[in-house]
Structures are given as C-alpha cells and as structure tokens.
Short mmCIF file of C-alpha atoms in Angstrom, two decimals:
data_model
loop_
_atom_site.label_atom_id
_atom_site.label_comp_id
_atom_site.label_asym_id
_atom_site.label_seq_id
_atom_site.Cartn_x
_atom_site.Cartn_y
_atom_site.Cartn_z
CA UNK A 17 17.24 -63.15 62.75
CA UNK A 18 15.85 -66.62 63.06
CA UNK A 19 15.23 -66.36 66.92
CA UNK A 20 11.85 -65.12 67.57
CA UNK A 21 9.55 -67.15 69.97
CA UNK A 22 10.62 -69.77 73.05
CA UNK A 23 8.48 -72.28 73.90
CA UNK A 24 6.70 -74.72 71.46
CA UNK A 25 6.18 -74.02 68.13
CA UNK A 26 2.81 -72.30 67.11
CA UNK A 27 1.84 -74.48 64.40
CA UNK A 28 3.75 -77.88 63.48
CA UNK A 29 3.41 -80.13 60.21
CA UNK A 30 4.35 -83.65 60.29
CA UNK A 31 4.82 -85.65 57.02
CA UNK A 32 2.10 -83.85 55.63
CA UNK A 33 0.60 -85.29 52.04
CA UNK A 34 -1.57 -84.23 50.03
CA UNK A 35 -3.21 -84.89 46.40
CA UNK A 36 -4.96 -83.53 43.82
CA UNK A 37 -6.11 -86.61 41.76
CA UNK A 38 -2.76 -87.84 40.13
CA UNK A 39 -1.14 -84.56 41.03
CA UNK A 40 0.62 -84.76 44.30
CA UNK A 41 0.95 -81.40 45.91
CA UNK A 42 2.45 -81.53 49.39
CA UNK A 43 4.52 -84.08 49.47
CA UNK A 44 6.38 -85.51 53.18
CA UNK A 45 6.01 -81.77 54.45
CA UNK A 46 7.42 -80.81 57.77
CA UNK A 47 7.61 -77.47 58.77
CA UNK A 48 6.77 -75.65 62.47
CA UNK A 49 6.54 -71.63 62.81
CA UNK A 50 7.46 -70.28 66.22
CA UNK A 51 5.16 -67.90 68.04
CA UNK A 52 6.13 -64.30 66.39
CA UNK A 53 7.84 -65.45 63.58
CA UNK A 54 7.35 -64.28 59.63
CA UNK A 55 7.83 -67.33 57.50
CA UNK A 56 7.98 -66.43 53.71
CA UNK A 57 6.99 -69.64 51.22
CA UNK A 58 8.42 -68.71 47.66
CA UNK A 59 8.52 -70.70 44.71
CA UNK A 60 7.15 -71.20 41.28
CA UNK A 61 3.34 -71.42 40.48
CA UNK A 62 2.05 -75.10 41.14
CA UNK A 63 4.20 -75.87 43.76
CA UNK A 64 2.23 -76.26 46.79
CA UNK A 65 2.49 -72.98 48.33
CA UNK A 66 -0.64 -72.10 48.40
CA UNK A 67 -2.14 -75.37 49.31
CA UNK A 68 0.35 -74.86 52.18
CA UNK A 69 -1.22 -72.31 53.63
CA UNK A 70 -4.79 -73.31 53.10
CA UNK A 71 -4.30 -77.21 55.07
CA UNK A 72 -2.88 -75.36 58.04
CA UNK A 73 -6.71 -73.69 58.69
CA UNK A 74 -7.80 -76.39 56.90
CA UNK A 75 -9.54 -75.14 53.64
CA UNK A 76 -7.95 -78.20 52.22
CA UNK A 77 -8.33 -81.25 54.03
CA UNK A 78 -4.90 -84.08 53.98
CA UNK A 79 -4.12 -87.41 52.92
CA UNK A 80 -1.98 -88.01 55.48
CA UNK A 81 0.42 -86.57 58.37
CA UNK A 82 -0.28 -84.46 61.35
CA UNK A 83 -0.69 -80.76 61.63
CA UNK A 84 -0.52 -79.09 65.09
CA UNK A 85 -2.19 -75.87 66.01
CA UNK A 86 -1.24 -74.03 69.47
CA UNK A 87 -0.14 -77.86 70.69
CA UNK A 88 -3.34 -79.52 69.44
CA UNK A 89 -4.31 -81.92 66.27
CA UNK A 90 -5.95 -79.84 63.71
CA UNK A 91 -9.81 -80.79 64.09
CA UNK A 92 -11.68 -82.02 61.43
CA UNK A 93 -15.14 -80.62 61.41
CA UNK A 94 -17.66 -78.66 63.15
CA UNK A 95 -17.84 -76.39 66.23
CA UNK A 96 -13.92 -77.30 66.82
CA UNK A 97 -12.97 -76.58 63.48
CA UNK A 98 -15.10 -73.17 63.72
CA UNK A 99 -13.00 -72.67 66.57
CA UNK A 100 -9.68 -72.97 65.27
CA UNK A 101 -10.25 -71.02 62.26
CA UNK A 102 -11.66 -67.94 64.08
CA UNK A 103 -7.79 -68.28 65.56
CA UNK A 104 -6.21 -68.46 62.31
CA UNK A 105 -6.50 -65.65 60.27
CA UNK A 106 -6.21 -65.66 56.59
CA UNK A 107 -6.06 -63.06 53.87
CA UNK A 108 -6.46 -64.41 50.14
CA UNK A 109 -4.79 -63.50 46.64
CA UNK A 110 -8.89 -62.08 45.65
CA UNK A 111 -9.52 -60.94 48.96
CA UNK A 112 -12.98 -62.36 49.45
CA UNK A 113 -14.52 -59.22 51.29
CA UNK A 114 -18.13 -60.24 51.90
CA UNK A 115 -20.01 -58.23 48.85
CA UNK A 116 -22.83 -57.39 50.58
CA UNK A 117 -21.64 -56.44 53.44
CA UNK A 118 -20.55 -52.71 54.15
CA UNK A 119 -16.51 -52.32 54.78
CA UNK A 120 -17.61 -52.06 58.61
CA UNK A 121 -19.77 -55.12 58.43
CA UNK A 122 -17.07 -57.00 57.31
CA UNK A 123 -14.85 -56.36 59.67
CA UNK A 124 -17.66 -56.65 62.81
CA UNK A 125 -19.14 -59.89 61.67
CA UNK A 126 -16.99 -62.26 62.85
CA UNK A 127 -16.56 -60.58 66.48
CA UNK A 128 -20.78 -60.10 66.77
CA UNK A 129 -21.55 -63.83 65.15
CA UNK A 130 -18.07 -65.82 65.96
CA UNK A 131 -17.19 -64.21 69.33
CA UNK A 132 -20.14 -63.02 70.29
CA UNK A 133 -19.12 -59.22 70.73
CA UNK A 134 -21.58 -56.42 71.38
CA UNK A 135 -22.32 -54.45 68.47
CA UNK A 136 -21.25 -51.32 69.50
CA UNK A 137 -18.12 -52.50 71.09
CA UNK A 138 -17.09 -54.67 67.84
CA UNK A 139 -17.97 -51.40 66.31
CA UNK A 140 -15.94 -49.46 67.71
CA UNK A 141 -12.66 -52.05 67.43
CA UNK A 142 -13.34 -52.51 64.06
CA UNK A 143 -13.35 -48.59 62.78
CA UNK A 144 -10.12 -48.32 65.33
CA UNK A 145 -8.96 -51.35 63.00
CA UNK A 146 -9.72 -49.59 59.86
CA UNK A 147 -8.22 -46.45 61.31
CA UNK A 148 -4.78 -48.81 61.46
CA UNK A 149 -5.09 -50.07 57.93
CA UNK A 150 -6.01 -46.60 56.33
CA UNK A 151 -9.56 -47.08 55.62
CA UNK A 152 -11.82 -45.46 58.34
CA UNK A 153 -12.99 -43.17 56.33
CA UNK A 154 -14.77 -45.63 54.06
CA UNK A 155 -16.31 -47.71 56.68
CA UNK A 156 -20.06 -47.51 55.32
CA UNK A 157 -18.93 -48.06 51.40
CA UNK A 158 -19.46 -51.51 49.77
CA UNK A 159 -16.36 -53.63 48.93
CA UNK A 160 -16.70 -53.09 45.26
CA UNK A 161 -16.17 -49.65 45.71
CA UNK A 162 -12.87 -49.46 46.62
CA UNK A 163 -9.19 -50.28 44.98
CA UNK A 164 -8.03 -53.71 45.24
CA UNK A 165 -4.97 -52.65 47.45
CA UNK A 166 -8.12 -51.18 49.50
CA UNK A 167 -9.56 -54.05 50.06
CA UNK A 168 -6.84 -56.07 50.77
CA UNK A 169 -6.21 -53.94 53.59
CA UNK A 170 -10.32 -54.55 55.03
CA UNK A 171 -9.39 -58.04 54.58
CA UNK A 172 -6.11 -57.74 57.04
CA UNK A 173 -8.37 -55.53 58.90
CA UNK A 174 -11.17 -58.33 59.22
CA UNK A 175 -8.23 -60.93 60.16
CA UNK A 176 -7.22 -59.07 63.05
CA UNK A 177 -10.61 -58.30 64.33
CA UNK A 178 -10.62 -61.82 65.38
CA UNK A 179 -7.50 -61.36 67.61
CA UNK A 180 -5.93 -64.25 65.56
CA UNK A 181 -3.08 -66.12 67.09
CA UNK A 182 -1.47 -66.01 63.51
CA UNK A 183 -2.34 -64.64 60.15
CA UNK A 184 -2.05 -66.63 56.94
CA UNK A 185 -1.02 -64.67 53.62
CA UNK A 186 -2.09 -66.71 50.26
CA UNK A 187 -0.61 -63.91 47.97
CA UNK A 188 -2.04 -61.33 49.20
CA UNK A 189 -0.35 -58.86 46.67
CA UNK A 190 -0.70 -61.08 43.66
CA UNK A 191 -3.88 -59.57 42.15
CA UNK A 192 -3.36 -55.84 42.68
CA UNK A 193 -2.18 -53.36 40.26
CA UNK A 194 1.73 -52.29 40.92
CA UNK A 195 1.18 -49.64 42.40
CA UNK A 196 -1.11 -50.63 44.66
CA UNK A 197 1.64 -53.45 46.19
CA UNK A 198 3.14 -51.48 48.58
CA UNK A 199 -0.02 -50.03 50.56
CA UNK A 200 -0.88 -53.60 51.30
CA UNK A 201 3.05 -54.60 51.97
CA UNK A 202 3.59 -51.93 54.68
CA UNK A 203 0.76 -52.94 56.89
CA UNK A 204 2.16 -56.27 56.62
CA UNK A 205 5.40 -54.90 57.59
CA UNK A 206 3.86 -53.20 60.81
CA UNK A 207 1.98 -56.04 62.07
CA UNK A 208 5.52 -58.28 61.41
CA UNK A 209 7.13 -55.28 63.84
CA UNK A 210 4.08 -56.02 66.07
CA UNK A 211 5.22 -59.58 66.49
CA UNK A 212 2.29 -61.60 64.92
CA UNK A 213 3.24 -64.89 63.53
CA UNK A 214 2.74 -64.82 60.09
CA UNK A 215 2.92 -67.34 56.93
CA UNK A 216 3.27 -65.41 53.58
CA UNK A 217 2.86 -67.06 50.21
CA UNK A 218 4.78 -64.77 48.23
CA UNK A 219 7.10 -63.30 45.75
CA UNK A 220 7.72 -59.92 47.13
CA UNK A 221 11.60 -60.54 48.46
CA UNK A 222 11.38 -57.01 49.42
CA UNK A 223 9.19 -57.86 51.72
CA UNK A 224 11.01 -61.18 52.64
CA UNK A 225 14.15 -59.18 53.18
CA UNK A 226 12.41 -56.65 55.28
CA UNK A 227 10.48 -58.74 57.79
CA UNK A 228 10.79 -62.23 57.36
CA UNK A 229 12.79 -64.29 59.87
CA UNK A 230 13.07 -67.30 57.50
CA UNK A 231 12.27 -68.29 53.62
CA UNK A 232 10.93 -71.55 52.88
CA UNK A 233 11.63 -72.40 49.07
CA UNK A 234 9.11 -75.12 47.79
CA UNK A 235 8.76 -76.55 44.48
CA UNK A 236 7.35 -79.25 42.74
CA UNK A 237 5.19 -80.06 46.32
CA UNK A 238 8.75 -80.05 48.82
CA UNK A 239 10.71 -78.05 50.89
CA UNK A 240 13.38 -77.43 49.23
CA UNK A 241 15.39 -74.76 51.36
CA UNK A 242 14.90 -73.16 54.01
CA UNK A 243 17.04 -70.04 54.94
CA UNK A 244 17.51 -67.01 56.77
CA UNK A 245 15.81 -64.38 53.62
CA UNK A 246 19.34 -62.70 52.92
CA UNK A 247 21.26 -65.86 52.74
CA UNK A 248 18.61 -67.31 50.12
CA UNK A 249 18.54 -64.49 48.31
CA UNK A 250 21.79 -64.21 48.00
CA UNK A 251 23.50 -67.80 48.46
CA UNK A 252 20.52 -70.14 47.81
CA UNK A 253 22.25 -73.45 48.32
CA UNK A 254 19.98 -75.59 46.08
CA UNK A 255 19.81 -75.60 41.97
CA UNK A 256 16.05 -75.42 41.98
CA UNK A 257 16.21 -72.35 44.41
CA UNK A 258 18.96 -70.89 42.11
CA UNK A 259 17.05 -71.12 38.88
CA UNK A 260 14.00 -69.76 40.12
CA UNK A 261 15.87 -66.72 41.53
CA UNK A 262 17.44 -66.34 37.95
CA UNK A 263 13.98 -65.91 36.30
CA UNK A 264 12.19 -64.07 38.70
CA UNK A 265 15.58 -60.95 39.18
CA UNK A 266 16.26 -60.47 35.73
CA UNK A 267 12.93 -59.04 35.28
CA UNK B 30 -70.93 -58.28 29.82
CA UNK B 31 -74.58 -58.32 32.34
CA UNK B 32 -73.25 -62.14 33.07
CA UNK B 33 -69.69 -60.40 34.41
CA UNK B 34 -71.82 -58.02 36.36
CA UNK B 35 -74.51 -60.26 37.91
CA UNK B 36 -72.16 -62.72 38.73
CA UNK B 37 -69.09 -60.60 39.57
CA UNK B 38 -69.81 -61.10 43.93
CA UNK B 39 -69.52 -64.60 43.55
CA UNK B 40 -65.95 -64.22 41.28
CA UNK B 41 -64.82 -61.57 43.35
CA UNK B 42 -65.33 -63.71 46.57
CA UNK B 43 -63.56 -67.06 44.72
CA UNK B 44 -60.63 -64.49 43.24
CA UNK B 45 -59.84 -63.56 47.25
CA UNK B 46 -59.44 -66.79 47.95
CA UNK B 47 -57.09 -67.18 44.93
CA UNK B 48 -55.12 -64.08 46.54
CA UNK B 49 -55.39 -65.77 50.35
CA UNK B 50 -54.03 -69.36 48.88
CA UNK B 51 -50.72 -67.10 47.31
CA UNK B 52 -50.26 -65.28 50.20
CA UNK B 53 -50.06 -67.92 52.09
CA UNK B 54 -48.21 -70.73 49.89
CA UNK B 55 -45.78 -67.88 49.00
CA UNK B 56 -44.31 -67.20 52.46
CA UNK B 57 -44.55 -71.16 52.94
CA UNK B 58 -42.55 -72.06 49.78
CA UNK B 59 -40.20 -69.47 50.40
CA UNK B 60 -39.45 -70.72 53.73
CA UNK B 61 -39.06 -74.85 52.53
CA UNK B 62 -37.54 -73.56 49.38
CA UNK B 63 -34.48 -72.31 51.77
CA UNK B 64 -34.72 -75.34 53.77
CA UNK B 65 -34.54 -77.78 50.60
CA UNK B 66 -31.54 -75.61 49.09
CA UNK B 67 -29.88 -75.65 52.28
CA UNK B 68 -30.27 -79.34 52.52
CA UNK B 69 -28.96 -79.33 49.07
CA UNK B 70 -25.69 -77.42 49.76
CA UNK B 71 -24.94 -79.11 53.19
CA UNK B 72 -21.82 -81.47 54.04
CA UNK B 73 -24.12 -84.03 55.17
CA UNK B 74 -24.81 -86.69 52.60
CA UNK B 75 -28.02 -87.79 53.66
CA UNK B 76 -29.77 -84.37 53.83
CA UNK B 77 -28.04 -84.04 50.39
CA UNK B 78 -29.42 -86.82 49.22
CA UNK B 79 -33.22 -86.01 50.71
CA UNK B 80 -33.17 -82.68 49.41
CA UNK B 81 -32.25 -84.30 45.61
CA UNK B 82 -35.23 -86.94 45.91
CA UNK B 83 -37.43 -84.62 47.33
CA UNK B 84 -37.34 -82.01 44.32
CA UNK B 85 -36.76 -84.60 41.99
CA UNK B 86 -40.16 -86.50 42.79
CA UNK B 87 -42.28 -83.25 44.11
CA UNK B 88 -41.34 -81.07 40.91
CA UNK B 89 -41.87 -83.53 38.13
CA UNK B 90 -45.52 -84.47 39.30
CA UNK B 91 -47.88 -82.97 37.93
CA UNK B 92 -49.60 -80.23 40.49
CA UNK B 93 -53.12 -81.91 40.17
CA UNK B 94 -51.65 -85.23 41.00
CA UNK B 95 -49.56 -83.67 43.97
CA UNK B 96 -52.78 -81.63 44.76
CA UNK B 97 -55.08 -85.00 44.63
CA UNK B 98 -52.70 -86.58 46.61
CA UNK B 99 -52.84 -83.68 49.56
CA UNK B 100 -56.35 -84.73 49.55
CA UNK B 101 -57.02 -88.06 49.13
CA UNK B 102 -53.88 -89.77 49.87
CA UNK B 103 -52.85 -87.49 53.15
CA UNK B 104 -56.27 -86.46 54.45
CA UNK B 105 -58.71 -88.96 53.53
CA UNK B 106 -56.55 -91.99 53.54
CA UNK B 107 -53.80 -91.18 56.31
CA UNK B 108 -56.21 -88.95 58.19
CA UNK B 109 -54.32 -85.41 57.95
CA UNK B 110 -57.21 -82.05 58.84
CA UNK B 111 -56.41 -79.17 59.54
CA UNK B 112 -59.76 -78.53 60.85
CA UNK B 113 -63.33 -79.83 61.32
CA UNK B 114 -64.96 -77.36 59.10
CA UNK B 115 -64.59 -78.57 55.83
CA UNK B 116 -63.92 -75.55 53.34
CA UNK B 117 -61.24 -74.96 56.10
CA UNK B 118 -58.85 -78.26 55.90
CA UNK B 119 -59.69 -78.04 52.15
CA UNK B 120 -57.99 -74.30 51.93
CA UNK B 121 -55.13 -75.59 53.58
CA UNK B 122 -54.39 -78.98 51.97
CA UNK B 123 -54.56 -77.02 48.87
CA UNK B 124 -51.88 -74.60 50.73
CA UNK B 125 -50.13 -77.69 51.47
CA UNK B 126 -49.48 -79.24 47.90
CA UNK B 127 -49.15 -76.10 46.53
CA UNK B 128 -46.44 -75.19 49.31
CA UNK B 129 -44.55 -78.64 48.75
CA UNK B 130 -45.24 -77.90 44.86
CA UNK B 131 -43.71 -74.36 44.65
CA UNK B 132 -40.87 -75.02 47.34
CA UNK B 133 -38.66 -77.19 44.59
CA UNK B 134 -38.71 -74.50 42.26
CA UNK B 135 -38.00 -71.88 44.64
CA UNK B 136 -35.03 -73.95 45.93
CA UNK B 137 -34.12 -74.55 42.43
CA UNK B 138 -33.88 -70.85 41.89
CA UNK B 139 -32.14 -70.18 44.79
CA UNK B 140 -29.49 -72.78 44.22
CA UNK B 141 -28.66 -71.42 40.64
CA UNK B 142 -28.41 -68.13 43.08
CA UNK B 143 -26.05 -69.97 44.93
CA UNK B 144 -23.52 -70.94 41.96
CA UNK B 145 -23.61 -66.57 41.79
CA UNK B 146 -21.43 -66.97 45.00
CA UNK B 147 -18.06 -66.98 44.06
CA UNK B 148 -16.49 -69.79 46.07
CA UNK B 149 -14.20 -67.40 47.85
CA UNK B 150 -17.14 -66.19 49.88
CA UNK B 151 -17.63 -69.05 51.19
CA UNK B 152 -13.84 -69.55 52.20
CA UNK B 153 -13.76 -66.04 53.57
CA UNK B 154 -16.67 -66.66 55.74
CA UNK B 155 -15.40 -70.28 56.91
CA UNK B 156 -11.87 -68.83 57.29
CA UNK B 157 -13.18 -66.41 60.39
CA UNK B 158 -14.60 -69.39 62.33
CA UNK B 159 -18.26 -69.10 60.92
CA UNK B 160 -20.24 -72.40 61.08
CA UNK B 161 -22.03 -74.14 58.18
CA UNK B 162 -25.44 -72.87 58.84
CA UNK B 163 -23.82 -69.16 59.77
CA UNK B 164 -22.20 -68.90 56.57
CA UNK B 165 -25.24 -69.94 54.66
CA UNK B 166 -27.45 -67.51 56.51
CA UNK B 167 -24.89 -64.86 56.25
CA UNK B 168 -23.16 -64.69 53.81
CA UNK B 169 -24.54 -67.44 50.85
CA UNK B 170 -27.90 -66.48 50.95
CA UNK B 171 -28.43 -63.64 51.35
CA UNK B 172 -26.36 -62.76 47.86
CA UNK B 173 -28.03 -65.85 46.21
CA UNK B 174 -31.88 -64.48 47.11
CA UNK B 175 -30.60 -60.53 45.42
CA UNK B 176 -29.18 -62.87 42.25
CA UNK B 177 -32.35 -64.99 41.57
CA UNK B 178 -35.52 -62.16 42.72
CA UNK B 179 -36.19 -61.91 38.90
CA UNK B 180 -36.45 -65.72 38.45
CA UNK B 181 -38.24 -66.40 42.02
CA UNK B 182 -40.46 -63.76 40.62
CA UNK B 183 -41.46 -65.78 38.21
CA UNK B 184 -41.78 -68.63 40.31
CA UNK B 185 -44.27 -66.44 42.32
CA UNK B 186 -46.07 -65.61 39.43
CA UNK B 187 -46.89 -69.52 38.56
CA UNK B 188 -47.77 -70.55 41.89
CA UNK B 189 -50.86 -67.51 41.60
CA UNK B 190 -51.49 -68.95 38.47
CA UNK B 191 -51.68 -72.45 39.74
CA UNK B 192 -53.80 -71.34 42.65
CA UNK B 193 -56.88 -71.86 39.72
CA UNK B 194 -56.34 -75.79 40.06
CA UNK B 195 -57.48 -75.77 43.24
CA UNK B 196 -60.09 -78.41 42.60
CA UNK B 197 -57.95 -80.79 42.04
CA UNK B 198 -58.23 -81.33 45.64
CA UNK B 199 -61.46 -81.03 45.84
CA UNK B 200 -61.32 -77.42 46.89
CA UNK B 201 -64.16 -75.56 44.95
CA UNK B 202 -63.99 -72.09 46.64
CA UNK B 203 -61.87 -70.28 44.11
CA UNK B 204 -62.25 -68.41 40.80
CA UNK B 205 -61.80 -70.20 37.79
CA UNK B 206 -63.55 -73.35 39.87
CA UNK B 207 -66.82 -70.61 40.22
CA UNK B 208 -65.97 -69.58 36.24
CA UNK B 209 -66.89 -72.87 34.98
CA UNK B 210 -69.59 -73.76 37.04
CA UNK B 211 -71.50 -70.30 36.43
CA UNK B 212 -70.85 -71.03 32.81
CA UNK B 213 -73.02 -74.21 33.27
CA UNK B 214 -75.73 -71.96 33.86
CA UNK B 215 -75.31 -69.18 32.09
CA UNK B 216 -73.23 -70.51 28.87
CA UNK B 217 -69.90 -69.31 28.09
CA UNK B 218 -69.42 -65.25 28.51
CA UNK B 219 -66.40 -64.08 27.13
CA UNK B 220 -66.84 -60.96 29.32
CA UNK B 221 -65.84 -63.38 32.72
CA UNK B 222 -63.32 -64.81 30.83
CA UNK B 223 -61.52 -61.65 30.23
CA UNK B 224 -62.62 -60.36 33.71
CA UNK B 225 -61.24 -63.01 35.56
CA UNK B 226 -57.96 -62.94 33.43
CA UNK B 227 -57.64 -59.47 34.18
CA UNK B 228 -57.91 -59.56 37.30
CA UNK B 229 -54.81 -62.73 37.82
CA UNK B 230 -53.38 -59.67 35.29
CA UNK B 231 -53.67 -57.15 38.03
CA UNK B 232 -51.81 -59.30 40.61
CA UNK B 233 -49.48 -60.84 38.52
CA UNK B 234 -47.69 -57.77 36.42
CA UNK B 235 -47.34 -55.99 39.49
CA UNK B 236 -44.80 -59.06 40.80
CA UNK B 237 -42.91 -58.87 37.51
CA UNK B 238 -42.24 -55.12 37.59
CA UNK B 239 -41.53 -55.16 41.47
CA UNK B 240 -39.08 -58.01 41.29
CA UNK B 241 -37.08 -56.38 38.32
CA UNK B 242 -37.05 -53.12 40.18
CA UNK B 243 -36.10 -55.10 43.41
CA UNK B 244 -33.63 -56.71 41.28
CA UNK B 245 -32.04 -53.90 40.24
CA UNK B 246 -31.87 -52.35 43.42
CA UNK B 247 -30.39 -54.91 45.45
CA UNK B 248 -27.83 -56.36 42.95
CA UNK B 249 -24.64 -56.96 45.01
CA UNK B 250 -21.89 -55.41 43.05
CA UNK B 251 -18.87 -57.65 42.83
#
C-alpha cells in the first residue's frame, strides 16, 4: 500500500547534509512524503533518525540541501518559521508537555496565542481532543500527574489542536514503560486510518506493519532502504537492514 | 533608650522613605531584570552581547560608585531631573541606580532559573509555531521566576538593605543617613542602633519566609 496521496509531495528533501562537529549525521538525504502517507524511519541509535525528523520543522538547522514544505523552501527564522511550525506537528521521545500548564492549557495554547482562537472555542476543541485521546477527564491536572503513556497522548492531543498538515513522531514510545506502548500506538493507528501524513521515528514494526505505507531504513546518516513495511520486514534487501533486523527480533 | 524615643519621628519618617525607595526599585528591577535576561537568552547577538556588558559593568561597581554616578555624572553633569524640587529628583536618582544596580542580579537569578527549563520546553513551545518572545513569556519564564523566588528573595532583601546608602547620591532623607547625623548630636545610642536594625528586621524576615512559602507553593512539578 504505497499509493496514498496525488499531487505533489507534502514535504520534499533534497541532498540534505548535516553535521555535528566531525560527526556527519544526514548525509546526501532525499526523501519526499506524499499527502496522507505514514512513513516509518527505523534504524539503529545514532543514525540520523531523529535528526531527520527534527530538520524537517527545523529544530535543527542544515549544512546544505533543500527541504520543501507544502511546495515552499523551509524558512529560516522568524514569523515564517513560526508559521510553518504551527503546521508541522511534532510529538517527542520525553513529551515536553508544558509543566506549568494544566493538561487543558496545553492543549489551548497554541490555538489562543498561535492562531488566535477564542478561549472558549479552543476550549471546547481541545477537551473534544482530549475526549479522542482518552484524557478528558483529566483536563485540569498538571502534566506531572499523569503516566507517561498519558502524556504522550496530551502531547498528540496538543499536535492536532493546531490542525497540522502533518505530524512528526521522534519516538514517541521510546520512554514509556511496556505497558504503557500500546495506549500511545493505537491513537497513532487511528489518526494513520484518518489519513494524516505522518513521519515516525521508530522501532515498533507492529506498528510499521499495521499502518505504515513505507519503511525508510537509515543508518550510519543514509537511506539505506526503503520498502513497502512487510517486504522489509521480511525480505530487507540490504546487509545493514538485515543485521539490524537480526538483533532487534531475537529479543 | 530616651534618645530612641525623642528622636524616633524623625527615624520613623527617614525608615518610610527606606520602605518607598524598595517599593519602588523592586517593581523596577524586576521589570529590567526580565528585560536584561531576555536580552541575554535572545538569538540576536547584539542584544546578547548588551545584556553581557551591561551586567558585567553595572554589577561589579560598587553601589556607591553607581549611586554617585546617578547623581553627579547623569544629573549634574548630563543634566538628567526628574523634577524641580530637589528631595524629589534626589529620591528618584537614588531609585534609578539602585534600579540599574539590583536589575543584574535579578536577571542573574532569573537566568540560573532559566537553565531549570529543560530544553525540551523550549522545543515543545517552538514546535507549535510560538515566537521567540511568546515562548519566553509563556512558557520560559514563567517556570524560571517559580525556580529562583527563594534566591530573588534574597536579592530583594539586599536591595532594602542597600536602600541605607542612599547618600551616596547625595540623598539624605533616609534612616541610617538621619542615624548618624542624630548621633552627632546626641553621641552614639545603642538603643537607635538596635531600633533601626529592627525595624530593616521587620521588613526583611517577612520577604524570606514569604518567598520560601511562595516557593514551595508554586514549584512546578516536573
């Protein structure tokens, strides 16, 4: 199931580098997602994936390369930038849920100060938000107060209060307790249903088997495959791809 | 102890203005405190670098020199008043170096508060499409000010204190000022000196048991 959007692709890297120092982490990347499609990024710890996901909203700035966003160059600071990013969700590995702010707030602010919302209205969108996610009825509770797979569900929550054109996943299931995972996974799962584009850093292949339309294996800062989910899983066609599945199913 | 009584009108009159020059440098160096921290934290490089010299000059001079200078160097030589009535533009260039004074610590304070921050906070905020100055109003502040109350408390607490060097612009209305020059006529009572201490004692403690309390209160809980 690779189809999924027509026209031009929603977001489009171009030769994309990127450093650290000496450490070079995205090396000649290209990769578009269509509108509506899951894209899973899999691979092993320092290779890029994350830093992947944080240039296309640009939380990391790059050396070099383009990046596209809805048909336009990624801007590089200020009101623009502002702009694009209140059209690019995100949801992190930590979940970042403002600590001061109630579970409501949290998912209001960005409507009332970003879109300029009325209270009540952003209000009332973001409990029927919370409703979706499982959390209404801790709406007025502080962010500390609640499990991590909570959480990470305000966070998707506060994404889609913005209406985001897509939603980028930086392991979003990483940091919770096991059994916690699959709270988080099947509201991912519905909004993939729903049709929102979607970038997930990841090692859940259930999840890549259930909703992603491709898997994008990187390692060592490249693209190394790129596959339909059961075909990598089950025929990756490179060694490094191969390997890594090796390590990561036998346990 | 008579010299405390006789004379405690004239103490009690130069320890309001004491309390009038903390009110008022307090909600002053709060307010450029912020501003210099936010200058601090910014993406520009030149506010960056402003904000740096600024504390780096203002908050290793001594008060009385930055006091003297508020006088002589910005009113008398440069030509700054606040007002034709003397006693007046005196209160207020003392408010004025004291303000300038105070602000670097506060803004020191409150950019230890901001290290508190964990750096996803920032990312989170930035990530829905907040500005610069929206995220630092909303969401960096307002947890650095609940991390550092205890510390700005003390802050507080030394700018009252410093209110007594007043005269080192040439300001001669407050307390300890009046102290010394009654003790020219009446000799040394250690009855005014404890009076007047207890008094700063009175105002003081208060701040220290508030701020913890406030502290407490309004930790954010991560």
């Amino acid at each position: 199931m690779t189809e999924a959007g027509n026209s031009s692709p929603l977001v489009k890297l171009e030769a994309v580098n990127k450093h650290f120092g000496a450490l070079h982490v995205l090396k000649d990347i290209d990769l578009s997602v269509a509108r509506g499609e899951v894209v899973v990024v899999i691979g092993p710890s320092g290779g890029g994936k994350s830093t992947l996901c944080r240039v296309i909203n640009r939380l990391e700035t790059i050396d070099s390369g383009d990046i596209t966003f809805d048909g336009q160059t990624l801007p590089a600071e200020g009101k623009a930038l502002a702009k694009l990013r209140s059209e690019v969700g995100m949801v992190f590995q930590s979940f970042n849920l403002f600590s001061h702010k109630t579970i409501l707030e949290n998912v209001t602010l960005g409507p009332i100060k970003v879109r300029g919302i009325a209270r009540q209205q952003a209000e009332q969108r973001g409990l029927e938000l919370l409703e979706r996610v499982g959390i209404a009825s801790q709406a007025a509770k502080y962010p500390a107060q609640l499990s991590g797979g909570q959480q990470q569900r305000v966070a998707i929550a506060r994404a889609l209060a913005m209406d985001p054109k897509m939603i980028l996943f930086d392991e979003p299931t990483s940091a919770l307790d096991p059994e916690m995972v699959q709270e988080v996974l099947d509201v991912m799962v519905g909004l993939a249903s729903d049709g929102m584009t979607m970038l997930v850093v990841t090692h859940e292949m259930g999840f890549a088997r259930r909703a992603a339309h491709r898997v994008v294996f990187m390692a060592d800062g490249q693209i190394v495959e790129e596959s339909a989910p059961e075909e990598f899983f089950t025929q990756p066609k490179s060694d490094r791809a191969r390997d890594f599945l090796s390590k990561i199913l036998t346990h | 102890m008579d010299d405390l009584i006789k004379y405690a009108p004239d103490l009690a009159a130069g320890f309001l203005v004491n309390v009038e020059l903390s009110l008022v440098s307090a909600v002053l160096s709060l307010i450029l405190g912020t501003i210099l921290v936010s200058m601090r934290v910014s993406p520009t490089p030149v506010l960056r670098a402003a904000g740096t010299t600024y504390v780096n000059v203002v908050r290793n001079t001594p008060l009385t020199l930055v006091l003297a200078f508020s006088a002589l160097g910005l009113s008398d030589t440069l030509g700054l008043t606040f007002s034709d009535e003397p006693s007046t533009n005196g209160f207020w260039l003392v408010v004025l170096g004291l303000s300038a004074y105070t602000a670097t610590f506060v803004g020191e304070a409150l950019r230890a508060g901001i290290n508190t921050v964990p750096l996803g906070q920032a990312e989170a905020a930035r990530a829905i499409g907040l500005t610069f100055l929206q995220s630092l109003r909303l969401i960096i502040l307002p947890q650095a000010f609940r991390a550092v109350i205890r510390p700005l408390g003390s802050v507080m607490i030394a700018m009252i204190k410093n209110t007594t060097v007043a005269v080192a612009a040439g300001y001669l209305a407050e307390s300890a000022f009046i102290m010394k020059d009654t003790f020219d006529d009446t000799g040394v009572s250690i009855p005014i000196f404890i009076g007047l201490a207890l008094a700063f004692m009175a105002v003081t403690l208060p701040i220290g048991f508030l701020t913890g309390w406030l502290a407490r209160r309004l930790a954010v809980a991560r």
